[in-house]
Tab-separated table of C-alpha atoms and ligand atoms in Angstrom:
chain	number	residue	atom	x	y	z
R	1	MET	CA	-54.677	-145.739	10.032
R	2	ALA	CA	-52.634	-148.960	10.097
R	3	THR	CA	-53.960	-151.421	12.703
R	4	GLY	CA	-53.668	-155.115	13.488
R	5	ILE	CA	-50.289	-156.813	13.202
R	6	THR	CA	-47.711	-155.508	15.631
R	7	ALA	CA	-44.063	-154.796	14.834
R	8	ASN	CA	-43.097	-157.934	16.761
R	9	LYS	CA	-45.278	-160.126	14.620
R	10	TRP	CA	-43.592	-158.751	11.457
R	11	THR	CA	-40.160	-159.439	12.954
R	12	GLU	CA	-41.275	-163.020	13.492
R	13	ASP	CA	-42.324	-163.338	9.809
R	14	ALA	CA	-39.040	-161.844	8.640
R	15	ARG	CA	-37.158	-164.489	10.650
R	16	ILE	CA	-39.096	-167.243	8.933
R	17	ILE	CA	-38.426	-166.054	5.358
R	18	SER	CA	-34.819	-165.137	6.052
R	19	GLY	CA	-34.133	-168.751	6.995
R	20	GLU	CA	-31.751	-170.993	5.101
R	21	GLU	CA	-33.963	-171.372	2.079
R	22	TYR	CA	-33.973	-167.611	1.354
R	23	ALA	CA	-30.386	-166.842	2.423
R	24	GLY	CA	-31.430	-163.267	3.212
R	25	ASP	CA	-31.857	-162.324	-0.456
R	26	PHE	CA	-35.222	-160.650	-0.970
R	27	SER	CA	-34.730	-159.598	-4.592
R	28	PHE	CA	-37.174	-160.916	-7.169
R	29	GLU	CA	-37.757	-160.705	-10.893
R	30	ILE	CA	-40.305	-161.553	-13.545
R	31	SER	CA	-39.438	-164.725	-15.407
R	32	TYR	CA	-40.814	-165.919	-18.746
R	33	PRO	CA	-39.533	-167.992	-21.670
R	34	GLY	CA	-37.280	-166.094	-24.085
R	35	LYS	CA	-35.863	-163.628	-21.516
R	36	MET	CA	-32.511	-162.770	-23.077
R	37	PRO	CA	-29.503	-162.455	-20.718
R	38	GLU	CA	-28.434	-158.800	-20.438
R	39	ASP	CA	-24.851	-159.406	-21.499
R	40	ALA	CA	-25.942	-161.177	-24.696
R	41	LEU	CA	-28.169	-158.214	-25.562
R	42	LEU	CA	-25.452	-155.688	-24.811
R	43	LYS	CA	-22.923	-157.516	-26.969
R	44	GLY	CA	-25.295	-157.564	-29.948
R	45	LEU	CA	-24.252	-155.163	-32.707
R	46	PRO	CA	-26.647	-153.305	-35.031
R	47	GLU	CA	-27.692	-155.281	-38.076
R	48	PHE	CA	-28.361	-152.386	-40.422
R	49	ARG	CA	-26.564	-149.378	-41.847
R	50	TYR	CA	-27.834	-145.812	-41.520
R	51	SER	CA	-27.459	-142.859	-43.859
R	52	SER	CA	-28.266	-139.221	-43.447
R	53	VAL	CA	-30.987	-138.352	-45.943
R	54	LEU	CA	-31.678	-134.737	-45.012
R	55	ASN	CA	-29.170	-132.284	-43.527
R	56	GLN	CA	-25.677	-133.261	-42.333
R	57	GLU	CA	-25.892	-131.175	-39.126
R	58	MET	CA	-26.114	-133.881	-36.461
R	59	ALA	CA	-26.923	-131.920	-33.282
R	60	ASN	CA	-30.564	-132.996	-33.613
R	61	ARG	CA	-31.453	-136.311	-35.240
R	62	LEU	CA	-34.573	-138.080	-36.420
R	63	TYR	CA	-34.100	-141.768	-37.257
R	64	TYR	CA	-36.506	-143.692	-39.459
R	65	GLY	CA	-35.969	-147.293	-38.370
R	66	GLU	CA	-36.566	-150.048	-35.842
R	67	ASN	CA	-35.570	-148.626	-32.465
R	68	LEU	CA	-33.853	-151.748	-31.091
R	69	ASP	CA	-31.368	-151.517	-33.930
R	70	VAL	CA	-31.053	-147.705	-33.800
R	71	LEU	CA	-30.346	-147.861	-30.033
R	72	LYS	CA	-27.560	-150.401	-30.694
R	73	HIS	CA	-26.261	-148.173	-33.479
R	74	LEU	CA	-26.161	-145.127	-31.173
R	75	LEU	CA	-24.439	-147.180	-28.473
R	76	HIS	CA	-21.868	-149.045	-30.523
R	77	LYS	CA	-21.285	-146.889	-33.600
R	78	GLU	CA	-22.082	-143.322	-32.619
R	79	GLY	CA	-20.478	-143.079	-29.169
R	80	PHE	CA	-23.731	-142.075	-27.440
R	81	ARG	CA	-23.143	-144.223	-24.330
R	82	GLY	CA	-23.831	-142.149	-21.190
R	83	THR	CA	-24.708	-138.978	-23.110
R	84	VAL	CA	-28.510	-138.751	-22.974
R	85	LYS	CA	-29.822	-136.604	-20.118
R	86	LEU	CA	-33.503	-137.380	-20.492
R	87	ILE	CA	-35.512	-140.147	-22.123
R	88	TYR	CA	-39.297	-139.915	-22.416
R	89	ILE	CA	-41.081	-142.783	-24.146
R	90	ASP	CA	-44.725	-143.357	-24.896
R	91	PRO	CA	-44.482	-146.818	-26.440
R	92	PRO	CA	-47.254	-149.208	-27.475
R	93	TYR	CA	-49.260	-150.153	-24.374
R	94	GLY	CA	-49.860	-153.837	-25.142
R	95	THR	CA	-53.463	-153.104	-26.137
R	96	ASN	CA	-53.641	-155.381	-29.216
R	97	SER	CA	-54.929	-152.586	-31.476
R	98	VAL	CA	-54.090	-150.844	-34.734
R	99	PHE	CA	-53.978	-147.038	-34.756
R	100	GLN	CA	-54.984	-144.728	-37.593
R	101	SER	CA	-54.221	-141.039	-37.923
R	102	ARG	CA	-56.861	-138.355	-38.533
R	103	ASN	CA	-56.279	-138.729	-42.279
R	104	GLN	CA	-57.336	-142.408	-41.956
R	105	LYS	CA	-53.853	-143.704	-42.712
R	106	SER	CA	-52.619	-146.669	-40.728
R	107	SER	CA	-50.034	-145.304	-38.289
R	108	TYR	CA	-48.790	-148.139	-36.109
R	109	ARG	CA	-49.711	-151.474	-34.605
R	110	ASP	CA	-49.832	-152.183	-30.887
R	111	ASP	CA	-50.148	-155.943	-31.201
R	112	LEU	CA	-47.548	-157.455	-28.874
R	113	VAL	CA	-49.064	-158.985	-25.758
R	114	GLY	CA	-47.996	-160.815	-22.585
R	115	SER	CA	-44.362	-161.890	-22.248
R	116	HIS	CA	-43.678	-160.986	-25.876
R	117	TYR	CA	-44.563	-157.361	-25.020
R	118	LEU	CA	-42.523	-157.421	-21.796
R	119	GLU	CA	-39.416	-158.704	-23.563
R	120	PHE	CA	-39.870	-156.165	-26.415
R	121	MET	CA	-39.830	-153.392	-23.814
R	122	ARG	CA	-37.122	-154.913	-21.614
R	123	ARG	CA	-34.535	-155.173	-24.394
R	124	ARG	CA	-35.038	-151.556	-25.411
R	125	LEU	CA	-35.033	-150.323	-21.801
R	126	ILE	CA	-31.676	-152.030	-21.141
R	127	LEU	CA	-30.147	-150.220	-24.139
R	128	MET	CA	-31.721	-146.940	-23.000
R	129	ARG	CA	-30.103	-147.350	-19.571
R	130	GLU	CA	-26.710	-147.636	-21.269
R	131	LEU	CA	-27.370	-144.446	-23.256
R	132	LEU	CA	-28.497	-142.438	-20.204
R	133	SER	CA	-25.956	-140.148	-18.557
R	134	GLU	CA	-25.088	-140.700	-14.892
R	135	ASN	CA	-27.304	-137.739	-13.928
R	136	GLY	CA	-30.021	-138.678	-16.413
R	137	SER	CA	-33.675	-139.694	-15.981
R	138	ILE	CA	-36.185	-141.796	-17.852
R	139	TYR	CA	-39.978	-141.443	-17.993
R	140	VAL	CA	-42.052	-144.351	-19.350
R	141	HIS	CA	-45.657	-143.495	-20.229
R	142	LEU	CA	-48.103	-146.432	-20.146
R	143	ASP	CA	-51.664	-147.191	-19.151
R	144	GLY	CA	-53.167	-149.558	-16.581
R	145	ASN	CA	-52.689	-152.502	-18.922
R	146	MET	CA	-48.936	-152.974	-18.470
R	147	THR	CA	-47.657	-150.283	-16.067
R	148	PHE	CA	-47.390	-152.626	-13.107
R	149	GLN	CA	-45.559	-155.399	-14.966
R	150	ILE	CA	-43.158	-152.866	-16.549
R	151	LYS	CA	-42.545	-151.359	-13.088
R	152	VAL	CA	-41.070	-154.698	-11.992
R	153	ILE	CA	-38.922	-154.816	-15.164
R	154	MET	CA	-37.783	-151.203	-14.582
R	155	ASP	CA	-36.791	-152.127	-11.009
R	156	GLU	CA	-34.668	-154.960	-12.450
R	157	ILE	CA	-33.008	-152.723	-15.053
R	158	PHE	CA	-32.604	-149.387	-13.257
R	159	GLY	CA	-32.642	-150.619	-9.644
R	160	ALA	CA	-35.597	-150.192	-7.273
R	161	LYS	CA	-33.585	-147.528	-5.419
R	162	ASN	CA	-33.682	-145.351	-8.533
R	163	TYR	CA	-37.477	-145.412	-8.740
R	164	ARG	CA	-38.573	-141.785	-8.257
R	165	GLY	CA	-42.323	-142.169	-8.528
R	166	THR	CA	-45.374	-142.847	-10.648
R	167	ILE	CA	-47.287	-139.928	-12.086
R	168	THR	CA	-51.003	-140.515	-12.557
R	169	ARG	CA	-52.279	-138.398	-15.418
R	170	LYS	CA	-55.868	-137.559	-16.258
R	171	LYS	CA	-55.770	-138.365	-19.979
R	172	CYS	CA	-59.267	-137.296	-21.085
R	173	SER	CA	-62.559	-135.839	-19.894
R	174	ASN	CA	-64.858	-137.836	-17.649
R	175	LYS	CA	-66.742	-140.662	-19.387
R	176	ASN	CA	-70.396	-141.483	-19.146
R	177	SER	CA	-69.624	-145.093	-19.857
R	178	THR	CA	-72.082	-147.982	-19.825
R	179	THR	CA	-69.402	-150.547	-18.900
R	180	ARG	CA	-69.695	-152.084	-15.458
R	181	THR	CA	-66.606	-150.369	-14.019
R	182	TYR	CA	-65.208	-146.913	-13.227
R	183	GLY	CA	-64.561	-144.481	-16.091
R	184	ASN	CA	-61.032	-145.021	-17.391
R	185	ILE	CA	-59.532	-141.537	-17.530
R	186	SER	CA	-56.022	-142.135	-16.198
R	187	ASP	CA	-52.677	-143.302	-17.446
R	188	TYR	CA	-49.310	-143.539	-15.717
R	189	ILE	CA	-45.755	-142.318	-16.135
R	190	LEU	CA	-42.990	-144.282	-14.391
R	191	PHE	CA	-40.100	-142.017	-13.419
R	192	TYR	CA	-36.604	-143.442	-12.756
R	193	SER	CA	-33.166	-141.883	-12.571
R	194	LYS	CA	-29.909	-143.573	-13.525
R	195	THR	CA	-28.304	-142.783	-10.128
R	196	ASP	CA	-29.305	-140.769	-7.085
R	197	ASN	CA	-27.419	-137.743	-8.428
R	198	TYR	CA	-29.883	-136.699	-11.120
R	199	THR	CA	-30.878	-133.365	-12.636
R	200	TRP	CA	-34.030	-132.104	-10.953
R	201	HIS	CA	-35.757	-128.729	-11.211
R	202	ARG	CA	-38.907	-129.049	-9.152
R	203	PRO	CA	-41.864	-128.015	-11.303
R	204	ALA	CA	-44.264	-125.533	-9.746
R	205	ALA	CA	-47.718	-124.411	-10.818
R	206	PRO	CA	-48.641	-120.726	-10.656
R	207	TRP	CA	-51.028	-119.531	-7.955
R	208	ALA	CA	-54.616	-118.655	-8.865
R	209	GLU	CA	-55.539	-115.059	-7.975
R	210	GLU	CA	-58.161	-116.029	-5.365
R	211	LYS	CA	-55.744	-118.511	-3.739
R	212	ILE	CA	-53.099	-115.789	-3.430
R	213	LEU	CA	-55.584	-113.547	-1.619
R	214	LYS	CA	-56.535	-116.401	0.715
R	215	GLU	CA	-53.037	-117.743	1.439
R	216	TYR	CA	-51.223	-114.380	1.579
R	217	PRO	CA	-53.880	-112.161	3.210
R	218	CYS	CA	-51.640	-109.341	4.563
R	219	VAL	CA	-50.076	-106.370	2.792
R	220	ASP	CA	-46.866	-104.792	4.072
R	221	GLU	CA	-47.588	-101.153	4.922
R	222	LYS	CA	-44.218	-99.846	3.757
R	223	THR	CA	-43.603	-101.864	0.605
R	224	GLY	CA	-47.096	-102.952	-0.459
R	225	ARG	CA	-45.812	-106.559	-0.704
R	226	ARG	CA	-48.342	-109.318	-0.004
R	227	TYR	CA	-47.415	-111.726	2.819
R	228	LYS	CA	-48.591	-114.380	5.278
R	229	LYS	CA	-47.577	-114.724	8.933
R	230	VAL	CA	-45.884	-117.901	10.150
R	231	PRO	CA	-44.605	-118.883	13.609
R	232	ILE	CA	-40.929	-118.340	14.369
R	233	HIS	CA	-40.740	-121.356	16.682
R	234	ALA	CA	-40.884	-125.128	16.095
R	235	PRO	CA	-41.621	-128.148	18.332
R	236	GLY	CA	-38.870	-129.558	20.587
R	237	THR	CA	-36.505	-127.937	23.063
R	238	ARG	CA	-32.842	-127.134	22.218
R	239	ASN	CA	-29.813	-126.393	24.394
R	240	GLY	CA	-27.944	-124.406	21.711
R	241	GLU	CA	-28.481	-120.885	20.354
R	242	THR	CA	-32.068	-121.552	19.205
R	243	GLY	CA	-33.052	-122.397	22.795
R	244	LYS	CA	-31.755	-119.071	24.163
R	245	PRO	CA	-33.801	-115.914	24.847
R	246	TRP	CA	-34.390	-113.378	22.090
R	247	LYS	CA	-35.329	-109.787	22.972
R	248	GLY	CA	-35.874	-110.991	26.551
R	249	MET	CA	-38.332	-113.726	25.422
R	250	MET	CA	-37.855	-117.491	25.681
R	251	PRO	CA	-39.425	-119.754	23.044
R	252	PRO	CA	-42.853	-121.081	24.193
R	253	PRO	CA	-42.670	-124.187	26.463
R	254	GLY	CA	-41.578	-127.355	24.562
R	255	LYS	CA	-40.418	-125.286	21.542
R	256	HIS	CA	-37.284	-123.669	20.110
R	257	TRP	CA	-36.694	-120.704	17.790
R	258	GLN	CA	-36.488	-121.583	14.091
R	259	TYR	CA	-33.496	-119.239	13.759
R	260	THR	CA	-30.685	-118.133	16.052
R	261	PRO	CA	-31.431	-114.946	18.048
R	262	ARG	CA	-28.878	-113.138	15.840
R	263	LYS	CA	-30.697	-114.125	12.643
R	264	LEU	CA	-34.049	-113.131	14.202
R	265	THR	CA	-32.613	-109.689	14.963
R	266	GLU	CA	-31.480	-109.375	11.341
R	267	LEU	CA	-34.948	-110.365	10.076
R	268	ASP	CA	-36.547	-107.830	12.424
R	269	ALA	CA	-34.227	-105.060	11.215
R	270	LYS	CA	-35.268	-105.823	7.615
R	271	GLY	CA	-38.950	-105.497	8.548
R	272	ASP	CA	-39.544	-109.238	8.068
R	273	ILE	CA	-41.002	-109.765	11.554
R	274	TYR	CA	-44.620	-108.904	12.323
R	275	TRP	CA	-45.390	-107.875	15.923
R	276	SER	CA	-48.969	-108.393	17.117
R	277	ALA	CA	-50.676	-105.850	19.392
R	278	ASN	CA	-49.782	-107.967	22.467
R	279	GLY	CA	-46.123	-108.325	21.384
R	280	ASN	CA	-46.096	-111.757	19.705
R	281	PRO	CA	-43.543	-111.994	16.885
R	282	ARG	CA	-44.288	-113.869	13.645
R	283	ARG	CA	-42.277	-114.070	10.454
R	284	LYS	CA	-43.561	-112.448	7.246
R	285	VAL	CA	-43.383	-114.831	4.267
R	286	PHE	CA	-43.712	-112.758	1.112
R	287	PHE	CA	-45.664	-113.959	-1.909
R	288	ASP	CA	-43.104	-112.565	-4.369
R	289	ASN	CA	-40.548	-115.056	-2.988
R	290	ASP	CA	-42.922	-117.978	-3.550
R	291	ARG	CA	-41.809	-120.308	-6.367
R	292	GLY	CA	-45.340	-121.541	-7.038
R	293	ILE	CA	-47.215	-124.613	-5.874
R	294	PRO	CA	-44.943	-127.699	-6.145
R	295	VAL	CA	-46.409	-130.087	-8.719
R	296	GLN	CA	-47.517	-133.378	-7.126
R	297	ASP	CA	-47.767	-136.823	-8.737
R	298	ILE	CA	-51.370	-136.513	-9.930
R	299	TRP	CA	-51.562	-134.397	-13.102
R	300	LEU	CA	-55.038	-133.202	-14.031
R	301	ASP	CA	-54.025	-130.335	-16.304
R	302	VAL	CA	-52.291	-132.039	-19.249
R	303	GLN	CA	-54.942	-134.079	-21.014
R	304	ASP	CA	-54.226	-135.335	-24.522
R	305	SER	CA	-54.260	-132.822	-27.328
R	306	LEU	CA	-56.861	-134.890	-29.170
R	307	ASN	CA	-59.283	-134.132	-26.358
R	308	GLN	CA	-58.858	-130.373	-26.358
R	309	SER	CA	-59.545	-127.541	-28.747
R	310	ILE	CA	-55.878	-126.918	-29.419
R	311	ARG	CA	-53.486	-127.397	-32.319
R	312	ILE	CA	-52.214	-130.882	-33.169
R	313	THR	CA	-50.630	-132.958	-35.948
R	314	GLY	CA	-53.513	-135.456	-35.963
R	315	TYR	CA	-51.332	-138.487	-35.173
R	316	PRO	CA	-53.100	-141.039	-32.960
R	317	THR	CA	-52.108	-141.015	-29.278
R	318	GLU	CA	-50.367	-137.662	-29.769
R	319	LYS	CA	-49.428	-136.247	-26.383
R	320	ASN	CA	-50.019	-132.751	-25.065
R	321	PRO	CA	-46.879	-130.573	-25.419
R	322	CYS	CA	-47.554	-129.102	-21.953
R	323	LEU	CA	-46.998	-132.569	-20.470
R	324	LEU	CA	-43.612	-132.799	-22.183
R	325	GLU	CA	-42.732	-129.218	-21.292
R	326	ARG	CA	-43.089	-130.063	-17.599
R	327	ILE	CA	-40.943	-133.209	-17.897
R	328	VAL	CA	-38.225	-131.649	-20.075
R	329	GLU	CA	-37.902	-128.612	-17.811
R	330	ALA	CA	-37.837	-130.730	-14.633
R	331	SER	CA	-35.224	-133.236	-15.768
R	332	SER	CA	-32.860	-131.480	-18.193
R	333	ASP	CA	-31.005	-128.231	-18.816
R	334	MET	CA	-30.511	-126.139	-21.936
R	335	GLY	CA	-28.113	-127.850	-24.354
R	336	ASP	CA	-28.801	-131.349	-22.917
R	337	LEU	CA	-29.669	-134.280	-25.140
R	338	VAL	CA	-33.286	-135.518	-24.943
R	339	MET	CA	-34.330	-138.804	-26.545
R	340	ASP	CA	-37.696	-140.264	-27.554
R	341	CYS	CA	-37.264	-143.555	-29.417
R	342	PHE	CA	-41.062	-144.055	-29.819
R	343	ALA	CA	-41.366	-140.553	-31.225
R	344	GLY	CA	-44.832	-140.731	-32.904
R	345	SER	CA	-45.719	-137.229	-34.058
R	346	GLY	CA	-42.566	-135.806	-32.423
R	347	THR	CA	-44.117	-133.979	-29.444
R	348	THR	CA	-41.035	-134.637	-27.290
R	349	LEU	CA	-38.662	-133.533	-30.044
R	350	ASP	CA	-40.589	-130.335	-30.728
R	351	VAL	CA	-40.751	-129.363	-27.046
R	352	ALA	CA	-37.069	-130.243	-26.534
R	353	ALA	CA	-36.113	-128.016	-29.485
R	354	GLN	CA	-38.287	-125.150	-28.264
R	355	LEU	CA	-36.692	-125.375	-24.825
R	356	GLU	CA	-33.245	-125.325	-26.480
R	357	ARG	CA	-32.302	-128.918	-25.773
R	358	ARG	CA	-30.837	-131.184	-28.452
R	359	PHE	CA	-32.868	-134.221	-29.492
R	360	VAL	CA	-32.741	-137.740	-30.919
R	361	GLY	CA	-36.013	-139.192	-32.135
R	362	VAL	CA	-36.718	-142.646	-33.576
R	363	ASP	CA	-39.813	-144.134	-35.165
R	364	ASN	CA	-40.394	-147.035	-37.532
R	365	SER	CA	-43.693	-145.764	-38.951
R	366	SER	CA	-43.526	-143.716	-42.151
R	367	GLU	CA	-46.761	-142.023	-41.055
R	368	ALA	CA	-45.044	-140.902	-37.819
R	369	ILE	CA	-42.033	-139.582	-39.736
R	370	CYS	CA	-44.381	-137.638	-42.063
R	371	HIS	CA	-46.159	-136.123	-39.062
R	372	ILE	CA	-42.849	-135.116	-37.475
R	373	ILE	CA	-41.591	-133.455	-40.642
R	374	LYS	CA	-44.948	-131.752	-41.096
R	375	ARG	CA	-44.887	-130.520	-37.484
R	376	PHE	CA	-41.417	-129.047	-37.912
R	377	SER	CA	-41.846	-127.596	-41.381
R	378	LYS	CA	-45.487	-126.482	-41.401
R	379	GLY	CA	-46.495	-126.307	-37.744
R	380	LEU	CA	-49.653	-127.740	-36.188
R	381	GLU	CA	-53.264	-127.779	-37.336
R	382	ARG	CA	-56.422	-126.733	-35.622
R	383	MET	CA	-58.014	-129.622	-33.806
R	384	GLY	CA	-61.619	-129.644	-35.049
R	385	ASP	CA	-64.692	-127.865	-36.382
R	386	TYR	CA	-65.501	-126.344	-33.050
R	387	VAL	CA	-62.304	-124.303	-33.040
R	388	SER	CA	-63.019	-120.734	-34.138
R	389	LYS	CA	-61.717	-120.139	-37.657
R	390	LYS	CA	-60.541	-116.737	-36.503
R	391	GLU	CA	-58.417	-118.245	-33.750
R	392	ILE	CA	-54.840	-117.035	-33.881
R	393	PRO	CA	-52.334	-119.366	-32.211
R	394	LYS	CA	-50.965	-117.800	-29.080
R	395	LYS	CA	-47.297	-116.907	-29.233
R	396	GLY	CA	-45.431	-118.461	-26.326
R	397	SER	CA	-47.673	-121.499	-26.082
R	398	ALA	CA	-46.190	-124.948	-26.534
R	399	GLN	CA	-48.288	-125.308	-29.690
R	400	MET	CA	-45.952	-123.286	-31.922
R	401	SER	CA	-44.136	-124.560	-34.959
R	402	LEU	CA	-40.382	-124.196	-34.938
R	403	PHE	CA	-40.738	-121.154	-37.177
R	404	GLU	CA	-42.803	-119.460	-34.480
R	405	ALA	CA	-40.418	-120.748	-31.814
R	406	LYS	CA	-37.582	-119.106	-33.674
R	407	ALA	CA	-39.272	-115.753	-33.184
R	408	LYS	CA	-39.984	-116.456	-29.511
R	409	TYR	CA	-36.573	-117.652	-28.421
R	410	ASN	CA	-34.585	-115.720	-31.047
R	411	SER	CA	-32.447	-118.817	-31.220
R	412	ARG	CA	-30.510	-120.857	-33.738
R	413	PHE	CA	-33.486	-122.592	-35.368
R	414	GLU	CA	-33.310	-122.890	-39.131
R	415	GLY	CA	-36.805	-124.232	-39.695
R	416	SER	CA	-37.231	-127.827	-40.801
R	417	ARG	CA	-33.582	-128.191	-41.765
R	418	ASP	CA	-32.367	-127.857	-38.223
R	419	PHE	CA	-32.295	-131.625	-37.692
R	420	ALA	CA	-30.833	-134.488	-39.639
R	421	VAL	CA	-33.161	-137.188	-40.941
R	422	ILE	CA	-31.380	-140.532	-40.919
R	423	ALA	CA	-32.797	-143.685	-42.406
R	424	ASP	CA	-32.055	-147.357	-42.132
R	425	ASP	CA	-30.500	-148.066	-45.571
R	426	ARG	CA	-33.425	-150.363	-46.475
R	427	TYR	CA	-35.822	-147.400	-46.248
R	428	ILE	CA	-33.809	-144.730	-48.034
R	429	GLU	CA	-35.881	-144.660	-51.216
R	430	GLU	CA	-39.066	-144.439	-49.166
R	431	MET	CA	-37.554	-141.615	-47.123
R	432	ASP	CA	-36.572	-139.750	-50.300
R	433	ALA	CA	-40.173	-139.951	-51.479
R	434	ILE	CA	-41.474	-138.645	-48.137
R	435	LEU	CA	-39.114	-135.666	-48.272
R	436	GLU	CA	-40.073	-134.946	-51.863
R	437	GLY	CA	-43.713	-134.830	-50.774
R	438	PHE	CA	-42.760	-131.954	-48.467
R	439	GLY	CA	-40.749	-130.218	-51.192
R	440	LEU	CA	-37.500	-131.032	-49.356
R	441	LYS	CA	-34.457	-132.183	-51.273
R	442	SER	CA	-32.509	-135.195	-49.996
R	443	ASN	CA	-28.772	-134.977	-49.442
R	444	PRO	CA	-26.983	-135.360	-52.799
R	445	ARG	CA	-24.268	-137.636	-51.425
R	446	ARG	CA	-25.328	-139.601	-48.397
R	447	ALA	CA	-22.931	-139.718	-45.523
R	448	GLY	CA	-22.464	-143.288	-44.223
R	449	LEU	CA	-22.875	-143.253	-40.446
R	450	ASN	CA	-21.723	-146.699	-39.660
R	451	GLY	CA	-18.356	-146.036	-38.074
O	1	LIG	C1	-47.953	-144.019	-28.688
O	1	LIG	S1	-47.086	-143.567	-30.126
O	1	LIG	C2	-46.128	-142.186	-29.585
O	1	LIG	C3	-46.903	-140.894	-29.649
O	1	LIG	C4	-46.062	-139.686	-29.279
O	1	LIG	N1	-45.791	-139.651	-27.870
O	1	LIG	C5	-46.718	-138.392	-29.699
O	1	LIG	O1	-46.874	-137.468	-28.868
O	1	LIG	O2	-47.078	-138.258	-30.854
O	1	LIG	C6	-45.905	-144.874	-30.231
O	1	LIG	C7	-44.977	-144.774	-31.405
O	1	LIG	O3	-43.981	-145.789	-31.289
O	1	LIG	C8	-43.649	-146.238	-32.590
O	1	LIG	N2	-43.016	-147.559	-32.472
O	1	LIG	C9	-43.580	-148.703	-32.025
O	1	LIG	N3	-42.690	-149.717	-32.058
O	1	LIG	C10	-41.535	-149.190	-32.533
O	1	LIG	C11	-40.244	-149.747	-32.793
O	1	LIG	N4	-39.984	-151.024	-32.558
O	1	LIG	N5	-39.286	-148.928	-33.312
O	1	LIG	C12	-39.544	-147.599	-33.542
O	1	LIG	N6	-40.763	-147.030	-33.297
O	1	LIG	C13	-41.732	-147.817	-32.800
O	1	LIG	C14	-44.974	-146.265	-33.334
O	1	LIG	O4	-44.782	-146.204	-34.732
O	1	LIG	C15	-45.651	-145.020	-32.774
O	1	LIG	O5	-45.455	-143.924	-33.607
């Protein structure tokens, strides 16, 4: 409970800081050397050229290149301004480490620190804001290292009023650590929208059987439907219809009916009112109308794939597809464009495709690009030795390859060739070699994409 300083005392403080010196402006920002003015960044054109190396069908795209440049390319050369409905990024976290994949190959470096890291992120986030549609959203996945500094930067770029919340995710199992602090098992996802008119489908978790029995203890005699009883009145008196008598009864003292007497009569006629032995009415709320338990901002059920006995690509820091499924379903619709410009092993792209969204992915690590192509063309691998060799991947789980997804959704997927691979012209030869390694043939004549 809040105690101590009274409202009057706060008013006094506000008067002091709203004096001449502050001129009533309470906005603030992070400052550091090298912070580029927004307009200079937005005027900057891409430095490199891009060519489609695999597939000319551009509905879904995977770019091999530096994302700052690719974002400028999408903005200035490809007409993507205001077209992206959802951006999820899981960038480097400012941890000063080098990551290797399961096959011991060096995957990517996370070696920017301090203001250098902040400015790296800020420039990309400004370009992402320009690409987002007016009803779009962005999710930025970080850990405790930089979340709080990036929150201030996000407030500057997207506006504090568009901050929708911070999701705390349990990333791994509990640790029996010997360090002199609490086990570090959480990371954070900052959620912002571009405006206050953003796409939102509230995620809900299914009810556990025992919870259903506890929360919905009654069974309707006629229909067999499970229900719970709730009051039909609410606190506060009213002079209008909801304060008038119904069936000769007034609402209890200090209360009003939740519905007009006419609506209550309708509910009663439908059998939706329960009458107790002494004549007290209550409304029946049926379980089959329940949309599940609304998901809150602490997520315990989507730990990283690398910490579970499920199928993965083996890329370091690979995220759980169930995490992305929740985000993509909450903040986009079928046919929308989803972007992940720190794509890694392509979890976001895979989930977006399976949920029939279009995607744009970007990564500048050849190891990441290999993992994405492998994921799309060959599917995922079993996690480790402790996974039963007889295990058959469940159809309908988010762990399917696109080939399996094709069967599930009976959709337009054409296997690995359903997205274009586009490379910065400096990396074309390297990209050709990667494709060859997967038995895929590069485009014979490359289409220039430089407008
Ligand atoms: C944490 S991983 C993403 C993992 C991904 N969420 C997954 O599920 O596999 C970050 C990725 O960002 C990429 N990356 C880092 N800096 C980049 C840049 N400037 N341009 C493009 N990609 C970059 C790295 O190569 C790495 O693959």
